[in-house]
PDB file of C-alpha atoms in Angstrom:
ATOM      1  CA  MET A   1     102.360 131.487  86.412  1.00  0.00           C
ATOM      2  CA  VAL A   2     105.495 133.805  87.292  1.00  0.00           C
ATOM      3  CA  THR A   3     108.510 132.676  85.064  1.00  0.00           C
ATOM      4  CA  ALA A   4     111.463 131.522  86.836  1.00  0.00           C
ATOM      5  CA  GLU A   5     114.020 133.945  87.238  1.00  0.00           C
ATOM      6  CA  LEU A   6     117.826 133.448  89.224  1.00  0.00           C
ATOM      7  CA  TRP A   7     118.913 136.316  91.093  1.00  0.00           C
ATOM      8  CA  ASP A   8     122.731 136.249  92.400  1.00  0.00           C
ATOM      9  CA  VAL A   9     122.494 137.625  96.256  1.00  0.00           C
ATOM     10  CA  SER A  10     125.872 138.341  98.535  1.00  0.00           C
ATOM     11  CA  ARG A  11     123.015 139.879 101.700  1.00  0.00           C
ATOM     12  CA  LEU A  12     120.469 137.829 102.778  1.00  0.00           C
ATOM     13  CA  ARG A  13     117.909 138.919 105.939  1.00  0.00           C
ATOM     14  CA  PHE A  14     114.651 137.228 107.408  1.00  0.00           C
ATOM     15  CA  GLU A  15     112.075 138.359 108.901  1.00  0.00           C
ATOM     16  CA  GLU A  16     108.858 136.706 110.461  1.00  0.00           C
ATOM     17  CA  THR A  17     105.689 137.869 110.063  1.00  0.00           C
ATOM     18  CA  ALA A  18     101.928 136.924 111.493  1.00  0.00           C
ATOM     19  CA  PRO A  19     100.210 134.337 109.219  1.00  0.00           C
ATOM     20  CA  PRO A  20      97.550 135.491 107.273  1.00  0.00           C
ATOM     21  CA  ALA A  21      94.165 136.340 108.283  1.00  0.00           C
ATOM     22  CA  LEU A  22      91.678 134.157 106.952  1.00  0.00           C
ATOM     23  CA  THR A  23      87.449 134.444 106.608  1.00  0.00           C
ATOM     24  CA  ALA A  24      85.518 131.763 108.211  1.00  0.00           C
ATOM     25  CA  ALA A  25      84.528 131.405 104.335  1.00  0.00           C
ATOM     26  CA  GLN A  26      87.982 131.133 103.444  1.00  0.00           C
ATOM     27  CA  ARG A  27      88.688 128.338 106.056  1.00  0.00           C
ATOM     28  CA  THR A  28      85.602 126.171 105.623  1.00  0.00           C
ATOM     29  CA  THR A  29      86.764 126.082 101.526  1.00  0.00           C
ATOM     30  CA  MET A  30      90.617 125.251 102.433  1.00  0.00           C
ATOM     31  CA  ASP A  31      89.903 122.862 104.610  1.00  0.00           C
ATOM     32  CA  ALA A  32      87.296 121.256 102.201  1.00  0.00           C
ATOM     33  CA  ARG A  33      89.784 121.759  99.857  1.00  0.00           C
ATOM     34  CA  TRP A  34      92.738 120.214 101.803  1.00  0.00           C
ATOM     35  CA  ALA A  35      90.246 116.853 102.817  1.00  0.00           C
ATOM     36  CA  ALA A  36      90.018 116.275  99.172  1.00  0.00           C
ATOM     37  CA  ALA A  37      93.706 116.592  98.312  1.00  0.00           C
ATOM     38  CA  VAL A  38      93.734 113.802 101.411  1.00  0.00           C
ATOM     39  CA  ARG A  39      91.438 111.811 100.071  1.00  0.00           C
ATOM     40  CA  ALA A  40      93.006 111.489  96.706  1.00  0.00           C
ATOM     41  CA  ASN A  41      96.735 111.264  97.994  1.00  0.00           C
ATOM     42  CA  PRO A  42      96.467 109.620 101.710  1.00  0.00           C
ATOM     43  CA  THR A  43     100.024 110.340 101.866  1.00  0.00           C
ATOM     44  CA  LEU A  44     100.002 113.764 102.310  1.00  0.00           C
ATOM     45  CA  PHE A  45     100.860 115.447 105.936  1.00  0.00           C
ATOM     46  CA  ASP A  46      99.533 118.946 107.189  1.00  0.00           C
ATOM     47  CA  GLY A  47     103.435 119.442 108.777  1.00  0.00           C
ATOM     48  CA  PRO A  48     104.645 123.176 109.002  1.00  0.00           C
ATOM     49  CA  VAL A  49     105.731 124.612 106.852  1.00  0.00           C
ATOM     50  CA  ALA A  50     107.765 128.667 106.738  1.00  0.00           C
ATOM     51  CA  ALA A  51     106.018 130.736 103.735  1.00  0.00           C
ATOM     52  CA  LEU A  52     107.173 133.544 101.935  1.00  0.00           C
ATOM     53  CA  ALA A  53     105.277 136.182 102.737  1.00  0.00           C
ATOM     54  CA  GLY A  54     107.009 138.908 100.706  1.00  0.00           C
ATOM     55  CA  TYR A  55     110.659 139.996  99.419  1.00  0.00           C
ATOM     56  CA  GLU A  56     112.376 143.365  97.807  1.00  0.00           C
ATOM     57  CA  ARG A  57     115.763 143.170  96.505  1.00  0.00           C
ATOM     58  CA  ASP A  58     117.866 146.461  96.926  1.00  0.00           C
ATOM     59  CA  GLY A  59     119.794 146.519  92.989  1.00  0.00           C
ATOM     60  CA  ALA A  60     122.888 146.213  94.502  1.00  0.00           C
ATOM     61  CA  GLY A  61     122.582 141.984  95.647  1.00  0.00           C
ATOM     62  CA  GLY A  62     120.616 142.288  98.549  1.00  0.00           C
ATOM     63  CA  LEU A  63     117.443 140.470  99.406  1.00  0.00           C
ATOM     64  CA  SER A  64     115.085 141.298 101.880  1.00  0.00           C
ATOM     65  CA  VAL A  65     112.814 137.883 102.776  1.00  0.00           C
ATOM     66  CA  SER A  66     109.443 138.168 104.855  1.00  0.00           C
ATOM     67  CA  TRP A  67     108.441 134.540 105.831  1.00  0.00           C
ATOM     68  CA  THR A  68     105.604 132.854 108.042  1.00  0.00           C
ATOM     69  CA  ARG A  69     104.754 130.101 109.702  1.00  0.00           C
ATOM     70  CA  LEU A  70     101.467 128.220 108.500  1.00  0.00           C
ATOM     71  CA  THR A  71     101.286 124.326 107.407  1.00  0.00           C
ATOM     72  CA  TYR A  72     100.635 122.422 104.337  1.00  0.00           C
ATOM     73  CA  ARG A  73      97.181 123.286 104.270  1.00  0.00           C
ATOM     74  CA  PHE A  74      97.336 126.563 103.222  1.00  0.00           C
ATOM     75  CA  ARG A  75      98.587 125.742  99.532  1.00  0.00           C
ATOM     76  CA  ALA A  76      94.983 124.530  99.068  1.00  0.00           C
ATOM     77  CA  LEU A  77      94.335 128.121  98.974  1.00  0.00           C
ATOM     78  CA  ARG A  78      95.628 128.924  95.446  1.00  0.00           C
ATOM     79  CA  GLY A  79      93.217 130.001  92.662  1.00  0.00           C
ATOM     80  CA  LEU A  80      90.243 130.991  95.733  1.00  0.00           C
ATOM     81  CA  PRO A  81      89.788 134.634  94.692  1.00  0.00           C
ATOM     82  CA  GLY A  82      90.297 136.567  97.524  1.00  0.00           C
ATOM     83  CA  ALA A  83      92.263 134.691  99.318  1.00  0.00           C
ATOM     84  CA  PRO A  84      95.829 135.778 101.053  1.00  0.00           C
ATOM     85  CA  ALA A  85      98.486 134.283  98.735  1.00  0.00           C
ATOM     86  CA  VAL A  86     100.211 132.100  99.564  1.00  0.00           C
ATOM     87  CA  ALA A  87     104.387 131.107  97.784  1.00  0.00           C
ATOM     88  CA  ALA A  88     106.474 128.445  99.214  1.00  0.00           C
ATOM     89  CA  LEU A  89     110.356 128.882 100.503  1.00  0.00           C
ATOM     90  CA  PHE A  90     112.265 126.166  99.697  1.00  0.00           C
ATOM     91  CA  VAL A  91     115.490 124.741  99.122  1.00  0.00           C
ATOM     92  CA  ALA A  92     117.251 122.587  96.497  1.00  0.00           C
ATOM     93  CA  VAL A  93     120.587 120.839  95.760  1.00  0.00           C
ATOM     94  CA  LEU A  94     122.647 120.710  92.944  1.00  0.00           C
ATOM     95  CA  GLN A  95     124.800 117.194  93.030  1.00  0.00           C
ATOM     96  CA  PRO A  96     126.918 116.849  90.251  1.00  0.00           C
ATOM     97  CA  CYS A  97     129.043 113.611  89.869  1.00  0.00           C
ATOM     98  CA  ASP A  98     133.200 114.262  88.914  1.00  0.00           C
ATOM     99  CA  ASP A  99     132.476 113.568  85.219  1.00  0.00           C
ATOM    100  CA  GLY A 100     130.894 117.347  85.175  1.00  0.00           C
ATOM    101  CA  ARG A 101     126.802 115.008  85.174  1.00  0.00           C
ATOM    102  CA  LEU A 102     123.926 116.573  87.268  1.00  0.00           C
ATOM    103  CA  LEU A 103     122.010 114.325  89.537  1.00  0.00           C
ATOM    104  CA  VAL A 104     118.558 114.971  89.360  1.00  0.00           C
ATOM    105  CA  GLY A 105     115.695 112.940  89.982  1.00  0.00           C
ATOM    106  CA  ARG A 106     112.005 111.962  89.355  1.00  0.00           C
ATOM    107  CA  MET A 107     109.314 112.746  91.586  1.00  0.00           C
ATOM    108  CA  SER A 108     107.425 109.739  92.372  1.00  0.00           C
ATOM    109  CA  PRO A 109     103.288 109.693  93.025  1.00  0.00           C
ATOM    110  CA  THR A 110     102.634 109.466  95.720  1.00  0.00           C
ATOM    111  CA  THR A 111     103.947 113.333  96.464  1.00  0.00           C
ATOM    112  CA  SER A 112     103.035 116.480  96.005  1.00  0.00           C
ATOM    113  CA  ALA A 113     104.629 116.973  92.144  1.00  0.00           C
ATOM    114  CA  PRO A 114     104.290 113.526  90.981  1.00  0.00           C
ATOM    115  CA  GLY A 115     106.510 112.832  87.918  1.00  0.00           C
ATOM    116  CA  ARG A 116     108.555 116.219  88.021  1.00  0.00           C
ATOM    117  CA  TRP A 117     112.156 116.009  87.562  1.00  0.00           C
ATOM    118  CA  GLN A 118     114.147 118.421  89.929  1.00  0.00           C
ATOM    119  CA  PRO A 119     117.377 117.978  91.878  1.00  0.00           C
ATOM    120  CA  PRO A 120     117.097 117.068  95.922  1.00  0.00           C
ATOM    121  CA  GLY A 121     115.170 119.272  97.342  1.00  0.00           C
ATOM    122  CA  GLY A 122     112.095 120.643  99.321  1.00  0.00           C
ATOM    123  CA  THR A 123     109.909 123.097 101.291  1.00  0.00           C
ATOM    124  CA  LEU A 124     111.048 124.862 103.784  1.00  0.00           C
ATOM    125  CA  GLU A 125     110.774 124.015 107.636  1.00  0.00           C
ATOM    126  CA  PRO A 126     110.018 126.427 109.951  1.00  0.00           C
ATOM    127  CA  PRO A 127     112.670 126.714 113.334  1.00  0.00           C
ATOM    128  CA  GLY A 128     111.637 126.403 116.596  1.00  0.00           C
ATOM    129  CA  ASP A 129     109.880 128.328 118.323  1.00  0.00           C
ATOM    130  CA  GLY A 130     111.362 132.340 119.260  1.00  0.00           C
ATOM    131  CA  GLY A 131     113.956 130.072 116.024  1.00  0.00           C
ATOM    132  CA  ALA A 132     115.341 132.598 113.516  1.00  0.00           C
ATOM    133  CA  LEU A 133     115.549 131.369 109.965  1.00  0.00           C
ATOM    134  CA  GLY A 134     118.833 132.231 107.987  1.00  0.00           C
ATOM    135  CA  LEU A 135     121.524 130.672 105.925  1.00  0.00           C
ATOM    136  CA  GLU A 136     122.707 127.990 108.325  1.00  0.00           C
ATOM    137  CA  LEU A 137     118.738 127.166 108.740  1.00  0.00           C
ATOM    138  CA  LEU A 138     118.730 126.621 104.716  1.00  0.00           C
ATOM    139  CA  ARG A 139     122.086 124.964 104.535  1.00  0.00           C
ATOM    140  CA  ALA A 140     121.454 121.780 107.224  1.00  0.00           C
ATOM    141  CA  HIS A 141     117.490 121.719 105.738  1.00  0.00           C
ATOM    142  CA  ALA A 142     119.619 121.232 102.416  1.00  0.00           C
ATOM    143  CA  ALA A 143     122.029 118.738 103.902  1.00  0.00           C
ATOM    144  CA  ARG A 144     118.928 116.367 105.097  1.00  0.00           C
ATOM    145  CA  GLU A 145     116.477 116.935 101.859  1.00  0.00           C
ATOM    146  CA  LEU A 146     119.851 115.808  99.585  1.00  0.00           C
ATOM    147  CA  ALA A 147     119.859 112.902 101.964  1.00  0.00           C
ATOM    148  CA  GLU A 148     116.307 111.879 102.146  1.00  0.00           C
ATOM    149  CA  GLU A 149     115.933 111.524  98.897  1.00  0.00           C
ATOM    150  CA  THR A 150     119.693 110.540  97.168  1.00  0.00           C
ATOM    151  CA  GLY A 151     121.112 108.908 100.008  1.00  0.00           C
ATOM    152  CA  SER A 152     124.268 110.517  99.952  1.00  0.00           C
ATOM    153  CA  ASP A 153     125.379 112.045 103.266  1.00  0.00           C
ATOM    154  CA  THR A 154     126.962 115.392 102.924  1.00  0.00           C
ATOM    155  CA  SER A 155     127.897 117.759 105.284  1.00  0.00           C
ATOM    156  CA  ALA A 156     125.757 120.772 105.731  1.00  0.00           C
ATOM    157  CA  ASP A 157     128.677 122.825 106.223  1.00  0.00           C
ATOM    158  CA  ALA A 158     130.401 121.239 102.535  1.00  0.00           C
ATOM    159  CA  LEU A 159     126.946 123.214 100.794  1.00  0.00           C
ATOM    160  CA  VAL A 160     128.123 126.637  98.732  1.00  0.00           C
ATOM    161  CA  PRO A 161     125.146 128.735  98.466  1.00  0.00           C
ATOM    162  CA  GLY A 162     124.142 129.187  95.056  1.00  0.00           C
ATOM    163  CA  PRO A 163     121.831 131.439  93.360  1.00  0.00           C
ATOM    164  CA  VAL A 164     117.889 132.721  94.615  1.00  0.00           C
ATOM    165  CA  VAL A 165     115.319 131.093  92.712  1.00  0.00           C
ATOM    166  CA  LEU A 166     112.229 133.386  91.656  1.00  0.00           C
ATOM    167  CA  GLY A 167     109.808 130.048  90.828  1.00  0.00           C
ATOM    168  CA  ALA A 168     106.671 128.525  89.444  1.00  0.00           C
ATOM    169  CA  ARG A 169     103.883 130.226  91.401  1.00  0.00           C
ATOM    170  CA  GLY A 170     105.993 132.729  92.814  1.00  0.00           C
ATOM    171  CA  SER A 171     107.921 130.493  94.740  1.00  0.00           C
ATOM    172  CA  LEU A 172     111.038 131.228  96.390  1.00  0.00           C
ATOM    173  CA  GLY A 173     113.894 128.657  96.292  1.00  0.00           C
ATOM    174  CA  PHE A 174     117.642 128.780  97.288  1.00  0.00           C
ATOM    175  CA  LEU A 175     120.314 126.815  95.941  1.00  0.00           C
ATOM    176  CA  PHE A 176     123.487 124.934  97.268  1.00  0.00           C
ATOM    177  CA  THR A 177     125.610 122.904  95.514  1.00  0.00           C
ATOM    178  CA  ALA A 178     127.334 119.623  96.845  1.00  0.00           C
ATOM    179  CA  PRO A 179     130.525 118.402  96.651  1.00  0.00           C
ATOM    180  CA  PRO A 180     131.530 116.369  93.214  1.00  0.00           C
ATOM    181  CA  ARG A 181     131.207 112.853  94.226  1.00  0.00           C
ATOM    182  CA  PRO A 182     131.723 109.842  91.294  1.00  0.00           C
ATOM    183  CA  ALA A 183     129.053 108.745  89.103  1.00  0.00           C
ATOM    184  CA  ARG A 184     128.830 105.152  90.673  1.00  0.00           C
ATOM    185  CA  GLU A 185     128.412 106.185  94.397  1.00  0.00           C
ATOM    186  CA  LEU A 186     125.976 108.690  93.565  1.00  0.00           C
ATOM    187  CA  ARG A 187     123.927 105.496  91.670  1.00  0.00           C
ATOM    188  CA  GLU A 188     124.743 103.232  94.827  1.00  0.00           C
ATOM    189  CA  SER A 189     123.622 105.046  97.296  1.00  0.00           C
ATOM    190  CA  TYR A 190     120.333 105.849  95.676  1.00  0.00           C
ATOM    191  CA  ALA A 191     120.049 102.674  95.070  1.00  0.00           C
ATOM    192  CA  ALA A 192     120.463 101.408  98.914  1.00  0.00           C
ATOM    193  CA  LEU A 193     118.024 104.533 100.166  1.00  0.00           C
ATOM    194  CA  ALA A 194     114.949 102.918  97.656  1.00  0.00           C
ATOM    195  CA  ARG A 195     115.698  99.244  98.302  1.00  0.00           C
ATOM    196  CA  THR A 196     115.937 100.064 102.132  1.00  0.00           C
ATOM    197  CA  GLU A 197     112.435 102.744 101.684  1.00  0.00           C
ATOM    198  CA  THR A 198     110.384  99.809  99.577  1.00  0.00           C
ATOM    199  CA  ALA A 199     111.266  97.324 102.200  1.00  0.00           C
ATOM    200  CA  SER A 200     109.961  98.656 104.974  1.00  0.00           C
ATOM    201  CA  GLY A 201     107.166 100.151 103.223  1.00  0.00           C
ATOM    202  CA  VAL A 202     107.694 103.789 102.456  1.00  0.00           C
ATOM    203  CA  ASP A 203     108.036 105.283  98.522  1.00  0.00           C
ATOM    204  CA  PRO A 204     110.931 107.065  97.724  1.00  0.00           C
ATOM    205  CA  GLU A 205     110.457 110.534  97.200  1.00  0.00           C
ATOM    206  CA  PHE A 206     112.603 109.704  93.737  1.00  0.00           C
ATOM    207  CA  ASP A 207     111.283 106.723  91.825  1.00  0.00           C
ATOM    208  CA  ARG A 208     114.025 107.330  89.411  1.00  0.00           C
ATOM    209  CA  VAL A 209     117.354 109.393  89.434  1.00  0.00           C
ATOM    210  CA  GLU A 210     119.387 110.554  86.113  1.00  0.00           C
ATOM    211  CA  LEU A 211     122.773 111.824  85.902  1.00  0.00           C
ATOM    212  CA  ILE A 212     122.434 114.483  83.170  1.00  0.00           C
ATOM    213  CA  GLY A 213     125.476 116.184  80.979  1.00  0.00           C
ATOM    214  CA  SER A 214     123.796 118.695  78.781  1.00  0.00           C
ATOM    215  CA  LEU A 215     120.994 120.778  78.746  1.00  0.00           C
ATOM    216  CA  SER A 216     119.199 118.889  75.933  1.00  0.00           C
ATOM    217  CA  GLU A 217     119.864 116.083  77.577  1.00  0.00           C
ATOM    218  CA  LEU A 218     117.564 117.529  80.557  1.00  0.00           C
ATOM    219  CA  ARG A 219     115.084 118.327  77.822  1.00  0.00           C
ATOM    220  CA  ALA A 220     114.638 114.916  76.681  1.00  0.00           C
ATOM    221  CA  LEU A 221     113.649 113.610  80.119  1.00  0.00           C
ATOM    222  CA  PRO A 222     110.193 111.898  80.051  1.00  0.00           C
ATOM    223  CA  GLY A 223     108.167 114.069  82.047  1.00  0.00           C
ATOM    224  CA  PRO A 224     107.509 118.171  83.483  1.00  0.00           C
ATOM    225  CA  LEU A 225     110.586 119.912  84.362  1.00  0.00           C
ATOM    226  CA  ALA A 226     110.727 121.963  88.082  1.00  0.00           C
ATOM    227  CA  SER A 227     110.139 125.616  86.120  1.00  0.00           C
ATOM    228  CA  TYR A 228     113.707 126.407  87.340  1.00  0.00           C
ATOM    229  CA  LEU A 229     115.662 122.898  86.654  1.00  0.00           C
ATOM    230  CA  GLU A 230     116.641 124.679  83.024  1.00  0.00           C
ATOM    231  CA  LEU A 231     118.155 127.681  84.241  1.00  0.00           C
ATOM    232  CA  ALA A 232     119.643 125.884  87.013  1.00  0.00           C
ATOM    233  CA  ALA A 233     121.017 123.550  85.149  1.00  0.00           C
ATOM    234  CA  GLY A 234     122.152 125.770  82.464  1.00  0.00           C
ATOM    235  CA  ARG A 235     124.105 127.849  85.288  1.00  0.00           C
ATOM    236  CA  PHE A 236     125.728 124.884  85.909  1.00  0.00           C
ATOM    237  CA  PHE A 237     127.047 123.764  82.825  1.00  0.00           C
ATOM    238  CA  VAL A 238     128.781 126.739  81.430  1.00  0.00           C
ATOM    239  CA  ALA A 239     130.416 127.137  84.855  1.00  0.00           C
TER     240      ALA A 239
END
């Protein structure tokens, strides 16, 4: 397990690379593991993802990221001896309220990380064929995740880029901060979203949200925390 880190980045560069080659045996094992995961959780979807292929820091605030187009089933290769390393690229949004607290959500039982507390966000989807990955796409994806998980309609342009996260399993994340909103508005927006999705037969991605005002409150939450959450929240509370 990789220890989580936060990096302040002033220059960000992305380069697309070819997907990793798999042997026939690796592909067979991957497919079998994925099928078993879907049987255990039928809501899993083998959708497209922008996966991390590698990164390099230049020591002066620059970060170069190599990425490739995969699907979710490639995560089933984790722990398989000799298989290519597969790590995620993700975005996350720190959503403050106007009294200085920070919104966090608990992932629902039908997600890939049930019970985990984290900021709104998710795995990065690749741009359309021929499209380039860059800050504007990251920002747009972050705004979409914020709306889909909390009901907040913050525009992408209003999100302020923050540090880059090195998370568990070597994943790489891009943090954004949303403008503060009243606590009541945040709770009501989430409640309205949850009611609408539940009425349509869809489980909300967050089954609970909380507004936390300190690291001690964060640590007291029942359940695991995203590997980077305490670092990110600590940075937020001292800012």
